[in-house]
Coordinates of C-alpha atoms in Angstrom, one line a residue:
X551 CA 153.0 129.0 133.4
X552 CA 153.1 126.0 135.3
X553 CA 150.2 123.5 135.3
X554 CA 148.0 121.9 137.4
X555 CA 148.5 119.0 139.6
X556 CA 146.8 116.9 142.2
X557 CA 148.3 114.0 144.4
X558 CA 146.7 110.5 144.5
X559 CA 147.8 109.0 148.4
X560 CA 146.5 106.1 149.6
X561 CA 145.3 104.7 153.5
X562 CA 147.7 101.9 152.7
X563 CA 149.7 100.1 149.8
X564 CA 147.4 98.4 147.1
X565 CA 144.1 100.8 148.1
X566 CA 144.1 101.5 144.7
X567 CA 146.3 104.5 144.3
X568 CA 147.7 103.8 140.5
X569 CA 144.0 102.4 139.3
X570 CA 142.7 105.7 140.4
X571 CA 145.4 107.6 139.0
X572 CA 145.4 106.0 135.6
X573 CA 141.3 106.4 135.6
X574 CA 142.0 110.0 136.1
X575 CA 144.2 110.3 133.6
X576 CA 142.0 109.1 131.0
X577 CA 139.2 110.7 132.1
X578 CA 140.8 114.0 131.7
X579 CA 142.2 113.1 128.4
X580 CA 139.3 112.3 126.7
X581 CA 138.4 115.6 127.9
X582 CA 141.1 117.6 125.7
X583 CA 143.4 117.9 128.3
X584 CA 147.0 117.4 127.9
X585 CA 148.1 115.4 130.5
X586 CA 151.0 113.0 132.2
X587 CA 151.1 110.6 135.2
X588 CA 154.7 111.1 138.0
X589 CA 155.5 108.6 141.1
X590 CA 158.8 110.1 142.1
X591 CA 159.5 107.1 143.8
X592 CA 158.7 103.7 143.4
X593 CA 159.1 99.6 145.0
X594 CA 158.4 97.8 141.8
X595 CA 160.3 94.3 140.6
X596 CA 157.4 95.1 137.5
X597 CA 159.6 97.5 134.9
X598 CA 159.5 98.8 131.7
X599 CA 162.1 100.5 129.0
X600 CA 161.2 104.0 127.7
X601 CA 162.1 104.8 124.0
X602 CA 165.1 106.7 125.0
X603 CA 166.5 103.5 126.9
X604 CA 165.1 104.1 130.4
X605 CA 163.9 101.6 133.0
X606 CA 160.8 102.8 134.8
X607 CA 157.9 101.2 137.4
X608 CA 155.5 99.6 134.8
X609 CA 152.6 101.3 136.2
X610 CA 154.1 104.6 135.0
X611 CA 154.1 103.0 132.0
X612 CA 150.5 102.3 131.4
X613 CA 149.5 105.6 133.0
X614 CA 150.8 107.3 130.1
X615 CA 149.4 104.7 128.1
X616 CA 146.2 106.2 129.8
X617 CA 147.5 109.8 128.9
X618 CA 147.8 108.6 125.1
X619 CA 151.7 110.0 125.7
X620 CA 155.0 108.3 125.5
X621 CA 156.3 106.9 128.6
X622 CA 159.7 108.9 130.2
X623 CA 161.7 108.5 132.6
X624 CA 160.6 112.0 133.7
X625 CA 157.7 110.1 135.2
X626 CA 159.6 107.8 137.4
X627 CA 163.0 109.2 138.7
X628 CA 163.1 107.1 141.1
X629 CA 162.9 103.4 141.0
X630 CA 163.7 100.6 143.6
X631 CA 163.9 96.9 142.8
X632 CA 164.3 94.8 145.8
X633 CA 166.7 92.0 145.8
X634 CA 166.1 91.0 149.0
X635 CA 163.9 92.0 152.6
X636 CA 167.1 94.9 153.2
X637 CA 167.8 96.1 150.3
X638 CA 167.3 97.2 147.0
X639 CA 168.8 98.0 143.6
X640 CA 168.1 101.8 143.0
X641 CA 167.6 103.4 139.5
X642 CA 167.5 106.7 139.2
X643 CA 166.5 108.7 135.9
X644 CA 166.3 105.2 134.4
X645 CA 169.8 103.7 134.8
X646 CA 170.6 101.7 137.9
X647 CA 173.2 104.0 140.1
X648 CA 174.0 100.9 142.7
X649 CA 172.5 98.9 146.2
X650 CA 171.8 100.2 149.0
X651 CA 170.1 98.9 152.4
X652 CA 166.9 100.3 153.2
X653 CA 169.1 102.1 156.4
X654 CA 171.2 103.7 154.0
X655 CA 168.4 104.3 151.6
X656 CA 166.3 106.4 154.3
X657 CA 169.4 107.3 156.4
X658 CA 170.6 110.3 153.4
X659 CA 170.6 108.8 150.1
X660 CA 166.2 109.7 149.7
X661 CA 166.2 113.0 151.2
X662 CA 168.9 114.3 148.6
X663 CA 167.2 112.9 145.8
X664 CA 164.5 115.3 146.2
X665 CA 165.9 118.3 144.5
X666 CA 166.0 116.1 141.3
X667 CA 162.5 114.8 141.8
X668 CA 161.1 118.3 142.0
X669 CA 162.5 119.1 138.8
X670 CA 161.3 116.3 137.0
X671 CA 157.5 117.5 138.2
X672 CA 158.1 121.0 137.6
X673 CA 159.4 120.1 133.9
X674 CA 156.4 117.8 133.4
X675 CA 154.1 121.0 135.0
X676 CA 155.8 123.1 132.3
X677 CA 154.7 121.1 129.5
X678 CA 151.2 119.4 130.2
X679 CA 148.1 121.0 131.8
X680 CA 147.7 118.9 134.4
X681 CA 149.9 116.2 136.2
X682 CA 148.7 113.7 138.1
X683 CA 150.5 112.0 141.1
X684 CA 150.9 109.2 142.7
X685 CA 151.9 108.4 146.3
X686 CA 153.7 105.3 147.9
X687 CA 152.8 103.3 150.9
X688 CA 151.1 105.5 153.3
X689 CA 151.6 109.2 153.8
X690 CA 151.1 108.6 157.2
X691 CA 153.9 106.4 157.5
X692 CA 155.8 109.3 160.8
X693 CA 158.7 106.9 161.0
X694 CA 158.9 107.8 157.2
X695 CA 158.3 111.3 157.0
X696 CA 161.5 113.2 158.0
X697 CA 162.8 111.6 154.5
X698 CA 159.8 111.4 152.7
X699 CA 160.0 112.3 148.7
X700 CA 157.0 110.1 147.0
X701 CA 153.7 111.4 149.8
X702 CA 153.5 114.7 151.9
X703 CA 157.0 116.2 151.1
X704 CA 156.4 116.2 147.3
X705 CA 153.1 117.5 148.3
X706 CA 154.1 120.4 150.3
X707 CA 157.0 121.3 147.9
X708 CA 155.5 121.7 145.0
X709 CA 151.8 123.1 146.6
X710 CA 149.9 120.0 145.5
X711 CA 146.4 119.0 146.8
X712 CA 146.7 115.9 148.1
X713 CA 143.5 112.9 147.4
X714 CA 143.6 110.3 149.9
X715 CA 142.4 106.7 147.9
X716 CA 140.9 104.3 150.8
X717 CA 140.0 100.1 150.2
X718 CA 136.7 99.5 151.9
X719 CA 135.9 96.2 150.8
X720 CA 139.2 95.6 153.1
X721 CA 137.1 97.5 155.6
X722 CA 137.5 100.1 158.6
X723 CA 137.6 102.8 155.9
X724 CA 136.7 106.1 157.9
X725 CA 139.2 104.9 160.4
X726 CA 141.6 104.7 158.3
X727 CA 141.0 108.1 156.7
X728 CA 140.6 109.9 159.8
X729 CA 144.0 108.5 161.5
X730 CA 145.5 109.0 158.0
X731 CA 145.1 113.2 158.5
X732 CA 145.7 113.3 162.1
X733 CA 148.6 111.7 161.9
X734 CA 150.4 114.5 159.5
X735 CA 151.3 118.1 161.0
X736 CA 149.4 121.2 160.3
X737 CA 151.5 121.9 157.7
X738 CA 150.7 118.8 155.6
X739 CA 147.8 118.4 156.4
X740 CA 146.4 121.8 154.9
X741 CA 147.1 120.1 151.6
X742 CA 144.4 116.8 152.3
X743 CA 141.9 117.8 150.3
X744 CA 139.6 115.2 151.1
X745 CA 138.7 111.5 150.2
X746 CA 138.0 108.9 147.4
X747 CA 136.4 105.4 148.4
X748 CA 137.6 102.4 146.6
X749 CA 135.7 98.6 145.7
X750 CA 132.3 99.5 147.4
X751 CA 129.5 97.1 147.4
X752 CA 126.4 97.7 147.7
X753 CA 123.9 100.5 148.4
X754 CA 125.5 104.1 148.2
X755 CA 123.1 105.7 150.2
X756 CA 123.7 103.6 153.3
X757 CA 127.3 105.0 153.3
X758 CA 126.2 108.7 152.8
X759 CA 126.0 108.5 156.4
X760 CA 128.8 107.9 157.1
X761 CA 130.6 110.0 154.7
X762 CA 128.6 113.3 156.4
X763 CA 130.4 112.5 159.8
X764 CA 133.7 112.0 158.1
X765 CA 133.2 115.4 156.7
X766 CA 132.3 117.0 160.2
X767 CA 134.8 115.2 161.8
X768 CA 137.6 116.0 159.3
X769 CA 136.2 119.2 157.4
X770 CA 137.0 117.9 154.2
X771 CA 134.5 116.3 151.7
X772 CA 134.9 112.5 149.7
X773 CA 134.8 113.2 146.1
X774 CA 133.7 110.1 144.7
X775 CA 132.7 106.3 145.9
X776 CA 133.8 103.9 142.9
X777 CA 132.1 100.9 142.8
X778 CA 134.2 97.1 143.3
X779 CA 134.5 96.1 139.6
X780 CA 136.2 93.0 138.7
X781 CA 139.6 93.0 137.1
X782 CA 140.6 96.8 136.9
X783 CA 144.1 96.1 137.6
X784 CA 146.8 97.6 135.1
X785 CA 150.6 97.0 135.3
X786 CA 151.1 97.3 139.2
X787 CA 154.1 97.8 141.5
X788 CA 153.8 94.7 143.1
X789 CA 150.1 92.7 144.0
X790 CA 149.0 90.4 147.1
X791 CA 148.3 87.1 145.5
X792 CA 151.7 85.1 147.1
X793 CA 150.8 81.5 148.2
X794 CA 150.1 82.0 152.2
X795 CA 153.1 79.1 152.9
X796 CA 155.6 81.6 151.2
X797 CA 154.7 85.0 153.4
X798 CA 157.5 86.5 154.5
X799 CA 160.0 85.7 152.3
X800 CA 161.5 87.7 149.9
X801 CA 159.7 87.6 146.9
X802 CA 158.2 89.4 144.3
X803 CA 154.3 89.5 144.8
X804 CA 152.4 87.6 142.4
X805 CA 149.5 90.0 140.9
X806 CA 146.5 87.2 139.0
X807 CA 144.2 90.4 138.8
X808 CA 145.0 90.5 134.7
X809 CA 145.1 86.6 134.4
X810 CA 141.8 85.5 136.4
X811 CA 140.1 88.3 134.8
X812 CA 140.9 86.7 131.0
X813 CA 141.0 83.4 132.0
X814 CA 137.4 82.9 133.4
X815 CA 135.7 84.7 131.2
X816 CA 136.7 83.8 127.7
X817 CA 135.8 80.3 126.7
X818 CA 138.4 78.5 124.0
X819 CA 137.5 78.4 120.1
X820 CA 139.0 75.1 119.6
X821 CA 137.8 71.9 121.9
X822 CA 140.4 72.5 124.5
X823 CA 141.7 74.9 126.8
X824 CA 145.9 75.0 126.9
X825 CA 146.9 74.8 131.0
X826 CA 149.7 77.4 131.9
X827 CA 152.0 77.0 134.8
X828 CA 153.6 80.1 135.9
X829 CA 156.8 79.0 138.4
X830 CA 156.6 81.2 141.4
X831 CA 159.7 82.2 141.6
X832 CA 161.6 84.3 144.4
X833 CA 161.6 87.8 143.3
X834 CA 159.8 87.4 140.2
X835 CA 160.0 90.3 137.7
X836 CA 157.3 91.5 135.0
X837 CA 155.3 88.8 135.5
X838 CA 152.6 91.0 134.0
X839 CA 154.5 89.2 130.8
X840 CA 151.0 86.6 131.4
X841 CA 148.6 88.9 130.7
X842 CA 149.3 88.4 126.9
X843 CA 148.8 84.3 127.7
X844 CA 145.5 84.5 129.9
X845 CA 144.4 87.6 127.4
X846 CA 143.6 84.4 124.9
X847 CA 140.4 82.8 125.4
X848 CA 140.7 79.1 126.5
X849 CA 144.1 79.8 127.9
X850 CA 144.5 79.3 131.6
X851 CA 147.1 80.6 133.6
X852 CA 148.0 79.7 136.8
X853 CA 151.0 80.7 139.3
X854 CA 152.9 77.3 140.8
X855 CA 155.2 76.3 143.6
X856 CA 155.7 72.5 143.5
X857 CA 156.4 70.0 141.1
X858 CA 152.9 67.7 140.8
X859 CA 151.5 70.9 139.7
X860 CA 153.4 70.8 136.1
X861 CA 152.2 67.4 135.4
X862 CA 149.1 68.5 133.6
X863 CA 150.4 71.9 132.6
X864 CA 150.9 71.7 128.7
X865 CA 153.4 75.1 128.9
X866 CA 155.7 75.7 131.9
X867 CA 156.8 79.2 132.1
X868 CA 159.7 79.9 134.3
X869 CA 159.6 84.2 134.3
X870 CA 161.7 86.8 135.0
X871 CA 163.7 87.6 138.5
X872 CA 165.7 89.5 140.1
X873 CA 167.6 86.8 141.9
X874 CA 168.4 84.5 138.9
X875 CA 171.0 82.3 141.4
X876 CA 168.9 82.5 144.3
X877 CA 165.4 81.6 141.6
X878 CA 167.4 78.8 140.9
X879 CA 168.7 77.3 144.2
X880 CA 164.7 77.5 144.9
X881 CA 163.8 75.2 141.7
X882 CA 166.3 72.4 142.9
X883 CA 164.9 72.6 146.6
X884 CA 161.1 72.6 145.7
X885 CA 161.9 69.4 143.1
X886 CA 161.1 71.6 140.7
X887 CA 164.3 72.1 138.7
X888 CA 164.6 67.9 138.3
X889 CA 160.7 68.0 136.8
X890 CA 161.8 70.8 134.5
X891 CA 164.7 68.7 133.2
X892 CA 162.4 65.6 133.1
X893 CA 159.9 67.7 131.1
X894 CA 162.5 68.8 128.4
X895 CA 163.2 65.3 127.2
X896 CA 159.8 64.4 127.0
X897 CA 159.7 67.1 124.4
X898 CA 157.1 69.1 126.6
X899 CA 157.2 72.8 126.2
X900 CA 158.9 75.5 128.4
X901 CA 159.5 79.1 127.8
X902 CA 162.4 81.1 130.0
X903 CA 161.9 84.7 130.3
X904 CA 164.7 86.7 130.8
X905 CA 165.9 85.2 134.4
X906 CA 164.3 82.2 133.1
X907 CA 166.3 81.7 130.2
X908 CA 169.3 82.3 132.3
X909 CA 168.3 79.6 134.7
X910 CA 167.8 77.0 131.7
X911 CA 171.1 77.3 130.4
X912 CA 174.5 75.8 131.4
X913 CA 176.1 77.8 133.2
X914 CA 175.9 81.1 135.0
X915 CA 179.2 83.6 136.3
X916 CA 177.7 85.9 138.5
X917 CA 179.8 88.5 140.8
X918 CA 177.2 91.1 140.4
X919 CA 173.4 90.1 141.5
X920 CA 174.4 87.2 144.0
X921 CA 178.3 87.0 143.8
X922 CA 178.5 83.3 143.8
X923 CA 180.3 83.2 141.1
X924 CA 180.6 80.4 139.0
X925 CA 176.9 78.5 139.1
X926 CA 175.6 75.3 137.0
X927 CA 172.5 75.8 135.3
X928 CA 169.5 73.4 134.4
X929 CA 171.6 73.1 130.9
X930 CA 168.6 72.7 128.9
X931 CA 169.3 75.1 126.7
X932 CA 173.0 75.5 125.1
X933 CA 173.4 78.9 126.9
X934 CA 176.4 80.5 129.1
X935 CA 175.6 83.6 130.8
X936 CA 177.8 86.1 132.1
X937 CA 176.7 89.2 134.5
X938 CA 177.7 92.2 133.7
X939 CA 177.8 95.4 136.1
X940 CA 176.0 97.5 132.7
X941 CA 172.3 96.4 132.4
X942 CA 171.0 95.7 129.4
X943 CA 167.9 98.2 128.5
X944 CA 166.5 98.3 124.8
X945 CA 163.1 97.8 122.7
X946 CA 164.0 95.6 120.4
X947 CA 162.0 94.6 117.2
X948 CA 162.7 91.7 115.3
X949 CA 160.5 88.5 113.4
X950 CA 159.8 85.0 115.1
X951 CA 158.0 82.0 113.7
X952 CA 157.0 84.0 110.9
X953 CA 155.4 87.1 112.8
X954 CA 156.8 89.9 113.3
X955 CA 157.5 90.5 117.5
X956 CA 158.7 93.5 119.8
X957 CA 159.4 93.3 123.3
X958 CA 161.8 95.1 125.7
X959 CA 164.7 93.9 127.3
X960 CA 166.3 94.6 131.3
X961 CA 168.9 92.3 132.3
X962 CA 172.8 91.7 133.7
X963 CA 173.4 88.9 132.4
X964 CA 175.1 87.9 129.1
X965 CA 174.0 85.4 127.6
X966 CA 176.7 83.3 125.1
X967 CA 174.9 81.0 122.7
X968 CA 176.8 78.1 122.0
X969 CA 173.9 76.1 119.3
X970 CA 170.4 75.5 119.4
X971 CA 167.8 77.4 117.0
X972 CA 167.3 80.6 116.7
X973 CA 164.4 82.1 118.9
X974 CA 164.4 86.0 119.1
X975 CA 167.6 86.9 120.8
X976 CA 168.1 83.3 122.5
X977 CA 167.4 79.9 121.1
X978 CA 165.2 76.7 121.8
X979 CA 165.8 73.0 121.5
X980 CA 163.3 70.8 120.7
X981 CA 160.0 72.1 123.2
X982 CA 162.8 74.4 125.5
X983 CA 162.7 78.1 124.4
X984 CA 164.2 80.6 125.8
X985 CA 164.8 84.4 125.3
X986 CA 165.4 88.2 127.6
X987 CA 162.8 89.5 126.0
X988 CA 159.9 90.7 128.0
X989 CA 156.4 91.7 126.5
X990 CA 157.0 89.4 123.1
X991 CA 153.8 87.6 124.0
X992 CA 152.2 91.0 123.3
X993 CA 152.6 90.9 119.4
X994 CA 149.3 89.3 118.7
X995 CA 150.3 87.0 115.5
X996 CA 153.4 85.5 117.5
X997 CA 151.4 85.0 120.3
X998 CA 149.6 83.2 118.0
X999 CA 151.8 80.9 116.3
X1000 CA 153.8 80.6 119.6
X1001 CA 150.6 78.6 121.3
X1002 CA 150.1 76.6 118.1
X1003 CA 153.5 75.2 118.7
X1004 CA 152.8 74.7 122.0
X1005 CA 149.4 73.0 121.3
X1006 CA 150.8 70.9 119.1
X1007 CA 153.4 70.0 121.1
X1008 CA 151.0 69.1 124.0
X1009 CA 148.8 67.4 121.5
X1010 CA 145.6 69.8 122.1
X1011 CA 143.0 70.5 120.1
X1012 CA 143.4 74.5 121.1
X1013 CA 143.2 77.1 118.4
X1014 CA 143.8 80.5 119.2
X1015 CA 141.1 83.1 118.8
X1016 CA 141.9 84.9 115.2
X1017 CA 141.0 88.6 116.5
X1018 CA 142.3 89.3 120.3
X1019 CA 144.3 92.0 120.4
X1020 CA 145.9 92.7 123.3
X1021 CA 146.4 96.3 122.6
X1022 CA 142.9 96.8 122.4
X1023 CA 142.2 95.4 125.5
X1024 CA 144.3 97.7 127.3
X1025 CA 142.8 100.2 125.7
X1026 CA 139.3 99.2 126.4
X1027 CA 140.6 98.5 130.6
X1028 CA 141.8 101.8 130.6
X1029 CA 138.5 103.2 129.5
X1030 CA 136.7 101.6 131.7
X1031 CA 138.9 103.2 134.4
X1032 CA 138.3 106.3 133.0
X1033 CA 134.4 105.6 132.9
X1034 CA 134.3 105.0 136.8
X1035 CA 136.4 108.1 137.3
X1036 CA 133.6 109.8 135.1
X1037 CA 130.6 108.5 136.5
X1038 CA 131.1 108.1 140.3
X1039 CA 133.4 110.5 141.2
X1040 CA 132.7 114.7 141.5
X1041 CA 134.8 115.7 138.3
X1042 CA 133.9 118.9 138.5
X1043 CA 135.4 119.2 141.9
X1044 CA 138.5 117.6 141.0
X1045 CA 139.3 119.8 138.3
X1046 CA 138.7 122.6 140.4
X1047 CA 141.4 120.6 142.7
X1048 CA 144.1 119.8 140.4
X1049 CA 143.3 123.5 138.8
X1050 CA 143.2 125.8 142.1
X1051 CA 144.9 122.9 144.5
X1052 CA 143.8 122.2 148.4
X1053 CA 140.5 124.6 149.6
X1054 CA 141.6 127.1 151.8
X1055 CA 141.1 126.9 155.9
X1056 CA 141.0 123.3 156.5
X1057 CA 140.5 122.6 159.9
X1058 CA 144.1 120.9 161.8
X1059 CA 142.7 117.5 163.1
X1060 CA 145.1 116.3 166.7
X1061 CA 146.9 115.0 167.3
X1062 CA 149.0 115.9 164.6
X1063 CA 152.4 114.3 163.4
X1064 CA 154.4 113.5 166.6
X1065 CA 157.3 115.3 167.7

């Protein structure tokens, strides 16, 4: 017997679609009920490797978290990392299958990737009770539609009721819900259940109003209004904080949610606070790699784009990207790249993540991410790096600076060490470290030592807090997701969704989907 399932849609990207998916999964978890998170396709430069060796959207990831399960790739078939405004590298069932314009992408390639995404759902339906969904974009997006495998054309293949998730502190909310439904044909549109408002402010019962004529002009009911609550964010696709002189370009978007939340509310145990300076860089990757840093109190962590903004900074972080040649053309043309390598021989610290590390080595050969070939590096670090066309996917476990450490790993290149000491799977000299693993800075005791060093270096007076622990305050977000679910949202209603699907006889709101 299959099980039950509901779809989470959104008005528009970032409305708050895989918040209110994760909530609901833990919500109905800590109600005995076995259940798993599914995007069949997702835009994410943020990724994470499965046990079994799979690359998936990180926000899959920490929905199962929510689930208490093991991430699969069963929850993300589908994954595209952009490497630039037209195209994209696409993975599918966890391993990269090649690039691909966004033409070619939506021109054939999407439409027959259905079949497989449909039976990664109906496996997951076969084994948990419930399954909840999450959409992409829009599914309103009619340009979209006729190839459309993530919104109403999962929806209406597999007979799921579809929740549509709208932002109103962004406002025009009951616009954007009632153009959201009347642009989808009758046929989608009997599976729009009704509506959830995000981030309200305020006094409920001044919106009630307005939720009453949505429901007589729609004939389909809001089932919940959660209230704006300050840094709910978990692992996102992507996030909306890029400095407004960089718009446009092709970057990964910077998410502070997790960083701003930790940073301004912790004060530091020791007599100062250690400044972080996150380089910006084009197409960043799992920058959600800071949350770990801003997670201590007294650490601040900021996000940087020019080179008088690393003078105070007492660790420079260059993170991961998907354009490690093009990350580093941008660090020589902001001036940045010249203050890194000023930095390193004044013994100041500097960590490279991943693309990072790359970037701080000697030499780069790549004929597979940017095919230019043969490329000089900072040479901080006594690294040569080789791209291969086979990424790199693991969890590896292993012991640094006397604590033991874990992280995961997603990368082309090779790299070739050629001296410097031994730091996890790369090596640092002097202040310069530099490794491809990603989530390290989760393991609370290496965190630890790793900012003692880096205090010390900077000669601060910091001392990291004895008892954060990360994990637990993940744990303790994703309950309080799961408490907002619980206590402003009709659960009753949504279990009879995600148990019976969309009500029958919802009325067809014109003009309907255009020809």
């Amino acid at each position: 017997m299959s099980g039950g399932g509901l779809l989470v849609a959104g008005t528009t990207s970032d409305a708050g679609k895989s918040v209110v998916t994760a909530g609901i999964c833990r919500w109905l978890v800590r109600q005995g009920v076995k259940v798993a998170p599914f995007k069949a396709q997702n835009m994410s430069l943020n990724s994470f490797v499965t046990r079994e060796g799979a690359e998936i959207g990180r926000a899959q990831a920490m929905q199962a978290q929510a689930c208490r399960i093991e991430p699969t790739a069963l929850m993300n078939p589908v994954l595209l990392k952009p490497g630039s405004d037209r195209s994209s590298q696409v993975v599918l069932m966890g391993r990269p299958v090649g690039e691909m314009s966004a033409r070619g992408y939506h021109g054939g390639r999407q439409e027959a990737l259905l079949g497989t995404v449909l039976d990664c759902l109906a496996e997951l339906r076969g084994t948990y009770d419930a399954v909840i969904c999450e959409g992409a974009g829009s599914p309103a997006e009619i340009n979209l539609r006729r190839t459309d495998i993530v919104n109403m054309g999962i929806a209406r293949n597999a007979k799921l009721p579809v929740l549509v998730v709208g932002d109103i502190d962004r406002g025009g909310v009951f616009a954007s819900f009632f153009g959201t439904v009347a642009l989808l044909s009758p046929e989608d549109q009997a599976f729009v259940a009704g509506f959830l408002v995000n981030k309200f402010r305020g006094d409920v019962s001044l919106l009630e109003p307005g939720l009453e004529m949505l429901l007589g002009l729609t004939g389909r009911r809001t089932y919940g209004v959660l209230p704006f609550r300050h840094g709910l964010g978990i692992d996102e696709e992507d996030g909306m904080g890029v400095p407004p002189r960089e718009r446009g370009r092709a970057w990964g978007r910077v998410s502070l949610r997790g960083t701003g939340r930790e940073s301004t509310t912790a004060p530091p145990v020791g007599e100062d606070v250690l400044r972080v300076a996150v380089c910006a860089i084009p197409l960043m990757s799992n920058f959600t790699d800071m949350d770990a840093l801003a997670a201590e109190p007294g650490v601040v962590v900021r996000f940087v784009d020019r080179p008088e903004e690393l003078a105070d900074a007492d660790l420079v972080v260059i993170p991961g990207t998907r354009g490690t040649v093009k990350a580093l053309e941008w660090l020589r043309e902001r001036g940045l790249g010249d203050a890194l390598v000023r930095r390193a021989a004044e013994q100041r610290p500097i960590l490279g993540i991943c693309g990072g590390f790359q970037i701080l080595g000697e030499h780069i050969d790549d004929e597979i991410e940017s095919r230019q070939g043969s490329v000089d590096g900072l040479g901080l670090l006594p690294v040569r790096v080789r791209f291969a066309r086979e990424k790199t996917l693991t969890r590896p476990v292993g012991e640094a600076l006397g604590e033991p450490v874990e992280g995961y790993e997603i990368h082309h290149g090779v790299a070739q060490l050629t001296g410097g000491e031994a730091f996890l799977d790369g090596c640092r000299v002097g202040q310069t470290w530099g490794t491809h693993w990603h989530g390290s800075l989760e393991s609370d005791g290496f965190r630890r030592a790793f900012l003692r060093e880096v205090a010390a270096a900077a000669g601060r007076r910091f001392v990291p807090a004895p008892d954060t622990s990360f994990a637990a305050l993940r744990e303790e977000q994703l309950d309080r997701l799961g408490d907002l679910i619980e206590q402003h949202a009709d659960t009753d209603a949504l279990w009879r969704l995600i148990e019976s699907g969309a009500p029958q006889g919802l009325p067809f709101i014109p003009p309907g989907a255009p020809a």
